[in-house]
C-alpha positions as a Markdown table, in Angstrom:
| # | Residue | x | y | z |
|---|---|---|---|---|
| 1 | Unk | -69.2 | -262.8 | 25.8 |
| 2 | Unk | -72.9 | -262.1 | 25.2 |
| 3 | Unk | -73.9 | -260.8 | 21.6 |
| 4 | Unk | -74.1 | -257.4 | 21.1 |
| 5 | Unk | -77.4 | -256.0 | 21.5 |
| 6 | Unk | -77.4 | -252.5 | 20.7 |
| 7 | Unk | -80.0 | -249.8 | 22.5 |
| 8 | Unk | -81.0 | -246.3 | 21.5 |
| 9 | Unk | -81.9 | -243.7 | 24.0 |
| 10 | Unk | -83.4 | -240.5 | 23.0 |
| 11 | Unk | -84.3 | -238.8 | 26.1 |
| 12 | Unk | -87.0 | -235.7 | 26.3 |
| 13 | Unk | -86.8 | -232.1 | 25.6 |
| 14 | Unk | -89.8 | -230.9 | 23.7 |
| 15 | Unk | -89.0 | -229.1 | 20.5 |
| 16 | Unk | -85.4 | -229.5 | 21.1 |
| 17 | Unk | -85.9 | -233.6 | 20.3 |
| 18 | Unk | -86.0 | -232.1 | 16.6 |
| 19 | Unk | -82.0 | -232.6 | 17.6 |
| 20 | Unk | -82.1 | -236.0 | 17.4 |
| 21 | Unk | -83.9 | -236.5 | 14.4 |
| 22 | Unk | -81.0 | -235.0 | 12.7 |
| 23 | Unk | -78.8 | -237.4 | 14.2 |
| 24 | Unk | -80.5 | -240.2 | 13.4 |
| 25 | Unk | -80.8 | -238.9 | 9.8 |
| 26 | Unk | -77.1 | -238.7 | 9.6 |
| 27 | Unk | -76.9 | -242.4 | 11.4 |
| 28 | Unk | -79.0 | -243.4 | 7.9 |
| 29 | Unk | -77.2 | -242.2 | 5.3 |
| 30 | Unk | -73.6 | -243.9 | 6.8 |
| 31 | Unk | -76.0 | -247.3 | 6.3 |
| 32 | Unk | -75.9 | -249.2 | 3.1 |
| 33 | Unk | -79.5 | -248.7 | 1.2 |
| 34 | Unk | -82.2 | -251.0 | 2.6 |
| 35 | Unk | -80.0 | -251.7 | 5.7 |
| 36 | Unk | -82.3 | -253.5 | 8.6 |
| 37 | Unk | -83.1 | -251.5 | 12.1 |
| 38 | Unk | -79.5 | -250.7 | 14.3 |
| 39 | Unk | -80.9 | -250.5 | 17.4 |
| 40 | Unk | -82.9 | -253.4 | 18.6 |
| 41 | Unk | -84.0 | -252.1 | 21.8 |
| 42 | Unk | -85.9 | -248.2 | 21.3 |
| 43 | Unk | -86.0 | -246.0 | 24.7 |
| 44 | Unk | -87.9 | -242.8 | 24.3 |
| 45 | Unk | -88.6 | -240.3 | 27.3 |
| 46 | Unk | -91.2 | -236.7 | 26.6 |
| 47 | Unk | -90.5 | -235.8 | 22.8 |
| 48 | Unk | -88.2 | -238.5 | 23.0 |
| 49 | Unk | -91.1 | -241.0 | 23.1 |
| 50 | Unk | -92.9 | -239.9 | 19.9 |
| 51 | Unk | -89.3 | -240.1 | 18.5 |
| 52 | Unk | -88.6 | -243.6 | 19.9 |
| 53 | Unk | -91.7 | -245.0 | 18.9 |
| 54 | Unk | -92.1 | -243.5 | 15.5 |
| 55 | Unk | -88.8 | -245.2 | 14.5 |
| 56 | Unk | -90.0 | -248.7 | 16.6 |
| 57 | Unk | -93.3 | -248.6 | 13.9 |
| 58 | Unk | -91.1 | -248.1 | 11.0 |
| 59 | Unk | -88.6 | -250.4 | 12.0 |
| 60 | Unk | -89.2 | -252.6 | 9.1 |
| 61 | Unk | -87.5 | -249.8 | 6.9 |
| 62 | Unk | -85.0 | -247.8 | 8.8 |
| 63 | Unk | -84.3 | -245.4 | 6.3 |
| 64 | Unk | -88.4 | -244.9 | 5.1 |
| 65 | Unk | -88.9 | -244.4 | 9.1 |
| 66 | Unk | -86.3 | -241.6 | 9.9 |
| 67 | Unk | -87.4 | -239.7 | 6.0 |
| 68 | Unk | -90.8 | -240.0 | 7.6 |
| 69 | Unk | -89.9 | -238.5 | 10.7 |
| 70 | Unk | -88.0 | -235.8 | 8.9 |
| 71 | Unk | -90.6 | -234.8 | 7.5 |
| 72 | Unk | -92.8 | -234.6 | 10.5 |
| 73 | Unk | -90.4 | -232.4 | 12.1 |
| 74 | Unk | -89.5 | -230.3 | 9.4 |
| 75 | Unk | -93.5 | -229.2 | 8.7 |
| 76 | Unk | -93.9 | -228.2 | 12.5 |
| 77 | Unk | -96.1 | -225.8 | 13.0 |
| 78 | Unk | -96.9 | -224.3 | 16.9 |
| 79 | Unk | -100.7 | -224.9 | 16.2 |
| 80 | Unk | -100.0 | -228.2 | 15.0 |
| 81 | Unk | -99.2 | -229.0 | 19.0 |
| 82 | Unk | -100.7 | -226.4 | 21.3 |
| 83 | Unk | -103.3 | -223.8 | 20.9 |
| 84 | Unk | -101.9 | -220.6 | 19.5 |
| 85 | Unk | -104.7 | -218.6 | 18.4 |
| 86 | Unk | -105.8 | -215.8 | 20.6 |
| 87 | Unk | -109.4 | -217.3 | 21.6 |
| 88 | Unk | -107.2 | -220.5 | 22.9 |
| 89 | Unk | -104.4 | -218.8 | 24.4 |
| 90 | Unk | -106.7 | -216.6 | 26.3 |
| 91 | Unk | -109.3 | -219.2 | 27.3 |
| 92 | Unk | -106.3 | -221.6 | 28.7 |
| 93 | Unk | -104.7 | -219.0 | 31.1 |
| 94 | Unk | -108.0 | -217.9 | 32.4 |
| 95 | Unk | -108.6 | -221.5 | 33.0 |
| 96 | Unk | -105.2 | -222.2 | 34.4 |
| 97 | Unk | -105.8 | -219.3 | 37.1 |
| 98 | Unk | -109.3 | -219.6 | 37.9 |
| 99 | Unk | -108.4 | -223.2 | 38.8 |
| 100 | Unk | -104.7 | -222.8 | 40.4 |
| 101 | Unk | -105.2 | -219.4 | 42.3 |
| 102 | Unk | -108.9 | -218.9 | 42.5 |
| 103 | Unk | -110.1 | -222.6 | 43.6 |
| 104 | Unk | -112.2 | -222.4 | 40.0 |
| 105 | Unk | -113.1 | -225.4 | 38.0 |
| 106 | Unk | -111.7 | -228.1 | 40.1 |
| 107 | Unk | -111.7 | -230.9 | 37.7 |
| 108 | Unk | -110.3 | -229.2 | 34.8 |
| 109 | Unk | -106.5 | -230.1 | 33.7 |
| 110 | Unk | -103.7 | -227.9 | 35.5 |
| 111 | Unk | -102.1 | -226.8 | 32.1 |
| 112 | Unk | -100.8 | -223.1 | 31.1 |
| 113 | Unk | -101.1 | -224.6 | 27.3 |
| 114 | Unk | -103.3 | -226.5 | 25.5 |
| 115 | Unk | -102.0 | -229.3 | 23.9 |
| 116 | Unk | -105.1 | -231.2 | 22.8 |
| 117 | Unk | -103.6 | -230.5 | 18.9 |
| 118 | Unk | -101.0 | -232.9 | 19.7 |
| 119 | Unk | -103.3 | -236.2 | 20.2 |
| 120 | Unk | -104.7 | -235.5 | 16.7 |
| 121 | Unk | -101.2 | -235.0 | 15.0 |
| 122 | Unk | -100.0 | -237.7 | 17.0 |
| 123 | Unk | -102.9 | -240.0 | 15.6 |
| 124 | Unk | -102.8 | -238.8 | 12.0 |
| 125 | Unk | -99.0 | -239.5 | 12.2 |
| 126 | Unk | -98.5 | -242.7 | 13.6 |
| 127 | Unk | -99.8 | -246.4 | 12.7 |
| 128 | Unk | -98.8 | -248.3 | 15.6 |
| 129 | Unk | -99.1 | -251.7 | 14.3 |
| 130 | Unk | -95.3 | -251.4 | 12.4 |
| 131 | Unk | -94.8 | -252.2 | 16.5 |
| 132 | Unk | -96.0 | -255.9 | 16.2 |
| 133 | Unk | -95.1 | -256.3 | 12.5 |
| 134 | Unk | -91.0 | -255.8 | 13.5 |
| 135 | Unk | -91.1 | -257.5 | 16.5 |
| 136 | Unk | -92.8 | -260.3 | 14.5 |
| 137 | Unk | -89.9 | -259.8 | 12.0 |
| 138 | Unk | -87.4 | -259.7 | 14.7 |
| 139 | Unk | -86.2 | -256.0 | 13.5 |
| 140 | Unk | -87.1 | -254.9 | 16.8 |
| 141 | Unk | -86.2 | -256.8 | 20.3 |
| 142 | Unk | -88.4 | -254.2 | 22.5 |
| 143 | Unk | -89.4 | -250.3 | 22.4 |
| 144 | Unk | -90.2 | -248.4 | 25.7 |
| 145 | Unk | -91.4 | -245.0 | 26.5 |
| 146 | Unk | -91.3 | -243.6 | 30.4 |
| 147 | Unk | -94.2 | -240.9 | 31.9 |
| 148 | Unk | -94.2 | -240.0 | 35.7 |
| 149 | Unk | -97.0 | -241.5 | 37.5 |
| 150 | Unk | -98.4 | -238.5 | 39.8 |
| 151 | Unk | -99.6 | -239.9 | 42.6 |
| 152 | Unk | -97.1 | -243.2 | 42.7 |
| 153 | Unk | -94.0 | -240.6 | 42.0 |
| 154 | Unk | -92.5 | -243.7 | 40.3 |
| 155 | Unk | -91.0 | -242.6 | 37.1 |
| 156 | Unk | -92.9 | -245.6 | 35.1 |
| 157 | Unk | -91.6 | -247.3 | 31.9 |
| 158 | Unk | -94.2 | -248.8 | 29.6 |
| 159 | Unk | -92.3 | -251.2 | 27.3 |
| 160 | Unk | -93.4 | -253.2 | 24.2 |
| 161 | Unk | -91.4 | -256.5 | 23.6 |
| 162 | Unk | -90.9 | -259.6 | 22.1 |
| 163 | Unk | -90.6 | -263.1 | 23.9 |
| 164 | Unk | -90.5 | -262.7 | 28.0 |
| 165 | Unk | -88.9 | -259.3 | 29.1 |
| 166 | Unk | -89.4 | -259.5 | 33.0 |
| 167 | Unk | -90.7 | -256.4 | 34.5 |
| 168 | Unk | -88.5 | -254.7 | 37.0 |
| 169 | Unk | -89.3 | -252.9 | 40.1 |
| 170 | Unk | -86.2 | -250.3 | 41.7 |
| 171 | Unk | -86.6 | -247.1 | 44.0 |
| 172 | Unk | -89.0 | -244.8 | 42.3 |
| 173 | Unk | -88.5 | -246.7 | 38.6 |
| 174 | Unk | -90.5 | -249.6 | 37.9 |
| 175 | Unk | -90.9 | -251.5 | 33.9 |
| 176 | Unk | -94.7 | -252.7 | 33.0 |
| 177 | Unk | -95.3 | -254.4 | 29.9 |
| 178 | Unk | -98.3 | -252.7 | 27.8 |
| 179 | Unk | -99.5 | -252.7 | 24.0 |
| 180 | Unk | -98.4 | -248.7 | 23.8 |
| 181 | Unk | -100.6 | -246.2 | 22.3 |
| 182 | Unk | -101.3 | -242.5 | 21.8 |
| 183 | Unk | -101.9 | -241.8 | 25.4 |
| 184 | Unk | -98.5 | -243.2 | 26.6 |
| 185 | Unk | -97.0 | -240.6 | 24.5 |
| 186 | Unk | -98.9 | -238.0 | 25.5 |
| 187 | Unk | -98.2 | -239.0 | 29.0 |
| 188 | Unk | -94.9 | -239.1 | 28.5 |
| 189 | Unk | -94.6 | -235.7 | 26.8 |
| 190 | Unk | -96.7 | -233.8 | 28.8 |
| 191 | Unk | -94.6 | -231.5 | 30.5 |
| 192 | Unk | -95.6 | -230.1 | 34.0 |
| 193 | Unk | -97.6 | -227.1 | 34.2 |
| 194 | Unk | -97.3 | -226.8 | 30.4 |
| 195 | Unk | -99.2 | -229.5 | 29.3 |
| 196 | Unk | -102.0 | -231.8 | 30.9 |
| 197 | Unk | -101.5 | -234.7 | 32.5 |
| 198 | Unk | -102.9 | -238.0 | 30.6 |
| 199 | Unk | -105.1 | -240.8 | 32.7 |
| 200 | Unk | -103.4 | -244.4 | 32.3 |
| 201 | Unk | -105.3 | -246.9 | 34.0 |
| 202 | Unk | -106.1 | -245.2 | 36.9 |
| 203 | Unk | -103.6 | -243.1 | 37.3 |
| 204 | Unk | -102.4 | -239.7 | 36.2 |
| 205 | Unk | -99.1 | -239.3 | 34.2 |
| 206 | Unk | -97.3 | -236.2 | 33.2 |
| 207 | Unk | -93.5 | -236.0 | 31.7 |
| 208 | Unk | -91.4 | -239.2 | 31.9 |
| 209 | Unk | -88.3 | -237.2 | 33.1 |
| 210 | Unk | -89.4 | -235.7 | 36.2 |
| 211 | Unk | -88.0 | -238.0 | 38.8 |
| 212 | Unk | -86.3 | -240.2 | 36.2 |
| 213 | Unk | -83.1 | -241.0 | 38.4 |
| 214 | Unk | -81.4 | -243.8 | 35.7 |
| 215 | Unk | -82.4 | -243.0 | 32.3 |
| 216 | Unk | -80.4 | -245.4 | 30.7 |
| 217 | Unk | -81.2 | -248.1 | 33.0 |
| 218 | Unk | -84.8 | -248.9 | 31.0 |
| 219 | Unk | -82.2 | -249.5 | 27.9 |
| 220 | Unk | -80.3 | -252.4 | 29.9 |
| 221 | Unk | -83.7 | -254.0 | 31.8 |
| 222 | Unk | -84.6 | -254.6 | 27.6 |
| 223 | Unk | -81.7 | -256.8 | 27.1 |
| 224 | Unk | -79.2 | -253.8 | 25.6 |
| 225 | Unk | -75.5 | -254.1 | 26.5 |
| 226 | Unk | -74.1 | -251.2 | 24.5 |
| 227 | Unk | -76.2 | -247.5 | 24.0 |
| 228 | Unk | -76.4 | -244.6 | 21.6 |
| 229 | Unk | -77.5 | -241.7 | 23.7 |
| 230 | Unk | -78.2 | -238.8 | 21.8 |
| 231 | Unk | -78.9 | -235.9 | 24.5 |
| 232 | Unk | -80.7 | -232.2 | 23.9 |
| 233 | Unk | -78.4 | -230.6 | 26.4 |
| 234 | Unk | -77.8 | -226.7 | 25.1 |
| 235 | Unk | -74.8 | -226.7 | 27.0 |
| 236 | Unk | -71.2 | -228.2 | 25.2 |
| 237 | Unk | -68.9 | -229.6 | 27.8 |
| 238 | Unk | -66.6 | -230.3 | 24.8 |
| 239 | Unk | -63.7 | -228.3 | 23.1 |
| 240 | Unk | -64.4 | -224.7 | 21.9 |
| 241 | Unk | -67.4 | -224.6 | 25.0 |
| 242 | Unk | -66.9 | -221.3 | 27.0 |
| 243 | Unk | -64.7 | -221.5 | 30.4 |
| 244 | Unk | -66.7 | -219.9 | 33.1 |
| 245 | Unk | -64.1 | -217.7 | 34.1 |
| 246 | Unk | -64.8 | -215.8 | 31.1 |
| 247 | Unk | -68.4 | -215.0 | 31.5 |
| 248 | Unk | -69.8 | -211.8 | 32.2 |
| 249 | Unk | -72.1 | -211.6 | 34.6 |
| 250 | Unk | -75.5 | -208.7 | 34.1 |
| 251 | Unk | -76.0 | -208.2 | 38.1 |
| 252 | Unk | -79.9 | -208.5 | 36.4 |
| 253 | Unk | -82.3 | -210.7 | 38.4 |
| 254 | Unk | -83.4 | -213.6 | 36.5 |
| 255 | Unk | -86.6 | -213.5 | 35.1 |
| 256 | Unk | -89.6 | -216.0 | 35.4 |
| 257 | Unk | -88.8 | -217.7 | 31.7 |
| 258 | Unk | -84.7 | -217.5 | 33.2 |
| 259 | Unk | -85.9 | -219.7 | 36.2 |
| 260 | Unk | -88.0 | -221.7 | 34.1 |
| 261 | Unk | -85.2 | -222.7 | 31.5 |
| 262 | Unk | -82.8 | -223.7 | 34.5 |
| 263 | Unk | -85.7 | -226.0 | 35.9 |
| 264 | Unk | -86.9 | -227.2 | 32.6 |
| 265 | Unk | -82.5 | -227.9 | 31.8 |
| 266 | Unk | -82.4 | -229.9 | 35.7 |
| 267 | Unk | -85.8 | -232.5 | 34.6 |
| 268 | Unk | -84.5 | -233.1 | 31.1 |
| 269 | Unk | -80.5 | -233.0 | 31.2 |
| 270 | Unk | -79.1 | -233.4 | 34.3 |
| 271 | Unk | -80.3 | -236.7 | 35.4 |
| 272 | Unk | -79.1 | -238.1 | 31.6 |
| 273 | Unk | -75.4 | -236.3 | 32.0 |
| 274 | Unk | -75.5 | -238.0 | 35.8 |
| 275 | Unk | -76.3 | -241.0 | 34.7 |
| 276 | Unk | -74.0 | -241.0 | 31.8 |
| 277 | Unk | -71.2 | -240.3 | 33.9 |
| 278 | Unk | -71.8 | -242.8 | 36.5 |
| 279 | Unk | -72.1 | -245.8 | 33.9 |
| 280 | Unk | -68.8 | -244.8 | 32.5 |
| 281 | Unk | -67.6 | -245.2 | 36.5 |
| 282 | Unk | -68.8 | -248.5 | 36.5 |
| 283 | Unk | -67.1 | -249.5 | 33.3 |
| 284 | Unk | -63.8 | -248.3 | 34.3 |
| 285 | Unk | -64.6 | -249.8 | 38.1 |
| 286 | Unk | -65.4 | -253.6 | 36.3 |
| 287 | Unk | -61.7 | -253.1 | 34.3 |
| 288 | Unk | -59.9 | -253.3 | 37.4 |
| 289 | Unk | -61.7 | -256.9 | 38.4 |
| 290 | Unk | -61.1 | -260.0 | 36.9 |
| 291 | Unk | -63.2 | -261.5 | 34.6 |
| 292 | Unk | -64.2 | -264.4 | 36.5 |
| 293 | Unk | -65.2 | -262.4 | 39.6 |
| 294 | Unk | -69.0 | -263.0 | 41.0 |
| 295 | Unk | -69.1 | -259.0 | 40.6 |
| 296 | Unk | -69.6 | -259.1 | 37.2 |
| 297 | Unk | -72.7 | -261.0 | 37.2 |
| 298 | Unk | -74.2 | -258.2 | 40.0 |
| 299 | Unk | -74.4 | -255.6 | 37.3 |
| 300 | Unk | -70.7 | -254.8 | 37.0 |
| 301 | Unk | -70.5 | -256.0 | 33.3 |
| 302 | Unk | -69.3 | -253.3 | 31.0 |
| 303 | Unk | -71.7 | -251.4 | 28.7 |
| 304 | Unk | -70.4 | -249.0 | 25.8 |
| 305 | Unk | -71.9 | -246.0 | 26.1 |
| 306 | Unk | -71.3 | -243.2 | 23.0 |
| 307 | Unk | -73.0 | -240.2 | 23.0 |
| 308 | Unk | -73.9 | -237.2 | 20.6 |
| 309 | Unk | -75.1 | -234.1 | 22.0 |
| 310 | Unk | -75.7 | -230.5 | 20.4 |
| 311 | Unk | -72.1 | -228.7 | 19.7 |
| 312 | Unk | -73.9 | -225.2 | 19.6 |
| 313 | Unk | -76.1 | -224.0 | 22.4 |
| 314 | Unk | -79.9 | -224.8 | 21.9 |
| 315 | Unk | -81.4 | -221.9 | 23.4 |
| 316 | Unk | -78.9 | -219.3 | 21.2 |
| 317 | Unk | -80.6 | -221.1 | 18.4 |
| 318 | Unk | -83.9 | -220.5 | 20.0 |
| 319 | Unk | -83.9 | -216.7 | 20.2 |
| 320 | Unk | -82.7 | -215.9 | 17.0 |
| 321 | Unk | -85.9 | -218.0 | 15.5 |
| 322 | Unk | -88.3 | -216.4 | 18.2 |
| 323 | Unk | -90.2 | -214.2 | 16.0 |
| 324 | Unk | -91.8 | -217.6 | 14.1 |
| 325 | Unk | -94.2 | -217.7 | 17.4 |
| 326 | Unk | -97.7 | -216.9 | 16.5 |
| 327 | Unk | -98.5 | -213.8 | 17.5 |
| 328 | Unk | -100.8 | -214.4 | 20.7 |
| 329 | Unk | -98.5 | -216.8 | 21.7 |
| 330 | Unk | -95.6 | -214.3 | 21.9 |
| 331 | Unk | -97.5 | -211.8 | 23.9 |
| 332 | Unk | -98.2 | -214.6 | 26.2 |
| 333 | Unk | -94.5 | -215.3 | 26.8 |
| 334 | Unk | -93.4 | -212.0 | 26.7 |
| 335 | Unk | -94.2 | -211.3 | 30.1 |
| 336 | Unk | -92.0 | -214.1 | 31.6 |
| 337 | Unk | -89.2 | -213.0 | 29.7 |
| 338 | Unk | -89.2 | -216.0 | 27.0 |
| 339 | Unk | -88.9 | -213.9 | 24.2 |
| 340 | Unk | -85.9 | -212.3 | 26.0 |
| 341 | Unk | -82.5 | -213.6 | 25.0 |
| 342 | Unk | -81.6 | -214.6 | 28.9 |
| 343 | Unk | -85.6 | -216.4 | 28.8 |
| 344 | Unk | -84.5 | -218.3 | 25.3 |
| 345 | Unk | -83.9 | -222.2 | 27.6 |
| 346 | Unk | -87.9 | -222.1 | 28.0 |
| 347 | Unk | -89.0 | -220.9 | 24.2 |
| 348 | Unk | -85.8 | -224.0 | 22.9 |
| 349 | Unk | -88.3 | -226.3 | 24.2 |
| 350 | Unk | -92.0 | -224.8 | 22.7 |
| 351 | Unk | -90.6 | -223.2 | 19.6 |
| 352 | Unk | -92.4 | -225.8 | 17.4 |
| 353 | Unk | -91.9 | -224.2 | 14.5 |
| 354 | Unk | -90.4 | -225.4 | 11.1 |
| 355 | Unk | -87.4 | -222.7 | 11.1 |
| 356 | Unk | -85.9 | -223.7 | 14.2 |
| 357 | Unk | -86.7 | -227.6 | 14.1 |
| 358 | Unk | -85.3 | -227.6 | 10.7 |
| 359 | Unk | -82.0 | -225.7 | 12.4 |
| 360 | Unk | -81.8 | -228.5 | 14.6 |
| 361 | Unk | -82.2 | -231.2 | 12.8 |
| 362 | Unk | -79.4 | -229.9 | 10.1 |
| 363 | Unk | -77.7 | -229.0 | 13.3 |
| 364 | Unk | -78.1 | -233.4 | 14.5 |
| 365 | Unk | -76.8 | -234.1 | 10.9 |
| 366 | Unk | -73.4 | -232.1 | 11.2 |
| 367 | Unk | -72.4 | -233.7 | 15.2 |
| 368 | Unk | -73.1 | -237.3 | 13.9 |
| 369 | Unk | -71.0 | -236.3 | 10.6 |
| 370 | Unk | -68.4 | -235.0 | 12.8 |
| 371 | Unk | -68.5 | -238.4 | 15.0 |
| 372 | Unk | -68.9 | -240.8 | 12.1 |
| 373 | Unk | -65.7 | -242.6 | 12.8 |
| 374 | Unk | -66.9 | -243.4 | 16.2 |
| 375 | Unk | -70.5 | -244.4 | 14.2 |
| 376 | Unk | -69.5 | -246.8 | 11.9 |
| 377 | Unk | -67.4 | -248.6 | 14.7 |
| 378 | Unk | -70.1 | -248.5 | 17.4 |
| 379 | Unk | -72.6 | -249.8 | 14.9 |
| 380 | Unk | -70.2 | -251.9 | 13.1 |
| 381 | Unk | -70.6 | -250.4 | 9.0 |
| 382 | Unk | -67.8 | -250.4 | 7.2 |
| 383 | Unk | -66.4 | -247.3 | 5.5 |
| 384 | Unk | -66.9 | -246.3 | 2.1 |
| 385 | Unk | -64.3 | -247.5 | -0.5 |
């Protein structure tokens, strides 16, 4: 039986991935002080990404890297990412319809938001060269962030790695090794029609989980035979969530943000929970063949697959924290409906603001509390005496 090679996969969301620094905060203080990097292979996807390769730089000092990226998260400010002032707001949705309904402006980005703050946080933030330093150190086997390639529609992985990781080519999904940077990040994060797509090479890239069929798969490709996935879905499948035959319906028609939320929910959860479920098919389908058969060399092998997700609805969360917008930038979702409690699924992923970040990242704490049993196992730490 091969070594156990941990993977972490920390898929997108926006300001929801504030989630999953909680999580991982509450995964550092089960460690013993000073313990080494858990998770040898990193797998990032949107806010995921700056997530994924934040820790992969600090990976030299697990517990330094998640206090930093506490920190970040807990500090968010809406400005600090997007352009919230009036003069910006304003000047970015006369751009955005001049260019998408008038025919105005060909060349300029097809963005509702600015989001040109986010490249300067971004390289404030980070110091990318922790990247080379722990794969040098072997604290770190590979770290890989995905962004949608535009005009290839191949959901593209960019992966960092020690030794010789071969790149992979599937339907729609392909692995290219690259030196990653600020712009793969941005790629990756930049959400469609929200943000800008980012040039790579010479191709456009906008949010790594449109089109993203096999999120996990990346993980595995990197030499991973077990995965942490920690997800930003708003919606508990688990005890206490509600039973549809109790809800109670408005007869209202949804509103733009409604429609928005339940498109934004499709890109960044549904293809995760698909691909969850269907890995834990194949693990129960490669039980029932021996161990000697030819299948399990064809991708049948089993991988362990534990997962922490949000026990409270995100975008509940969302509205009660929606008056820490800016100002201009609630007027300009008002009209959608965002700032409406049935619009909340849209403003869970821009509220980047310290109140609700800091809600979800105390929020990531509790659930991997609540699952440390299953943590210390999966990650083998011993409990306290």
């Amino acid at each position: 039986m091969n070594a156990p090679v941990t993977g972490l996969i920390l898929s997108g969301g926006g300001a929801r991935a504030a989630y999953q620094v909680g999580v991982l905060a509450g995964i550092a203080d089960l460690l013993p002080a000073g313990a080494a990097n858990p998770f040898p292979v990193i797998v990032g996807t949107s806010a995921g990404a700056i997530n994924a390769v934040t820790l992969a730089s600090g990976a030299m000092h697990f517990g330094d890297a998640i206090h930093r990226l506490t920190a970040f998260w807990q500090a968010f400010q809406s400005h600090r990412v997007l352009r919230s002032d009036w003069p910006g707001v304003i000047r970015q949705a006369s751009r955005f319809v001049g260019h998408s309904l008038l025919g105005l402006g060909r060349h300029l980005p097809v963005a509702l938001l600015d989001s040109s703050p986010l490249r300067e946080l971004l390289d404030t933030h980070l110091d990318l060269r922790g990247i080379d330093q722990a794969l040098a150190q072997q604290h770190l086997r590979a770290v890989a962030v995905t962004a949608f390639g535009y005009e290839s529609s191949q959901a593209v992985t960019f992966y960092q790695g020690a030794g010789a990781i071969q790149p992979w080519l599937r339907h729609r999904r392909v692995g290219v090794p690259a030196a990653l940077t600020v712009e793969h990040l941005l790629a990756s994060s930049a959400i469609p029609l929200l943000f800008a797509p980012v040039r790579i090479g010479a191709e456009y890239f906008g949010d790594g989980a449109v089109r993203q069929s096999a999120p996990i798969s990346p993980a595995l490709h990197l030499g991973a035979n077990r995965v942490l996935v920690v997800g930003v879905s708003g919606n508990p499948r688990g005890p206490g969530a509600p039973d549809s035959s109790e809800r109670v319906f408005s007869g209202q028609q949804p509103s733009l943000a409604q429609i928005g939320g339940h498109m934004l929910n499709s890109t960044f959860i549904d293809s995760l929970e698909d691909d969850i479920e269907l890995l834990q098919r194949l693990n129960q389908l490669s039980q029932l063949l021996p161990e000697q058969s030819p299948a399990h060399g064809l991708g049948l092998s089993p991988v362990e697959v534990l997962v922490i997700a949000p026990s409270q609805p995100l975008d509940e969360i969302a509205s009660r924290h929606r008056r820490e917008l800016p100002a201009a930038l609630r007027l300009f979702l008002r009209g959608p409906g965002a700032t409406k409690t049935s619009g909340a699924g849209v403003l869970s992923y821009l509220l980047f603001e310290a109140g609700y970040c800091s809600e979800l990242i105390e929020l990531g704490r509790r659930d991997a509390m609540a699952k440390q049993a299953e943590l210390r196992r999966f990650l083998g730490v011993a409990p306290p005496l």
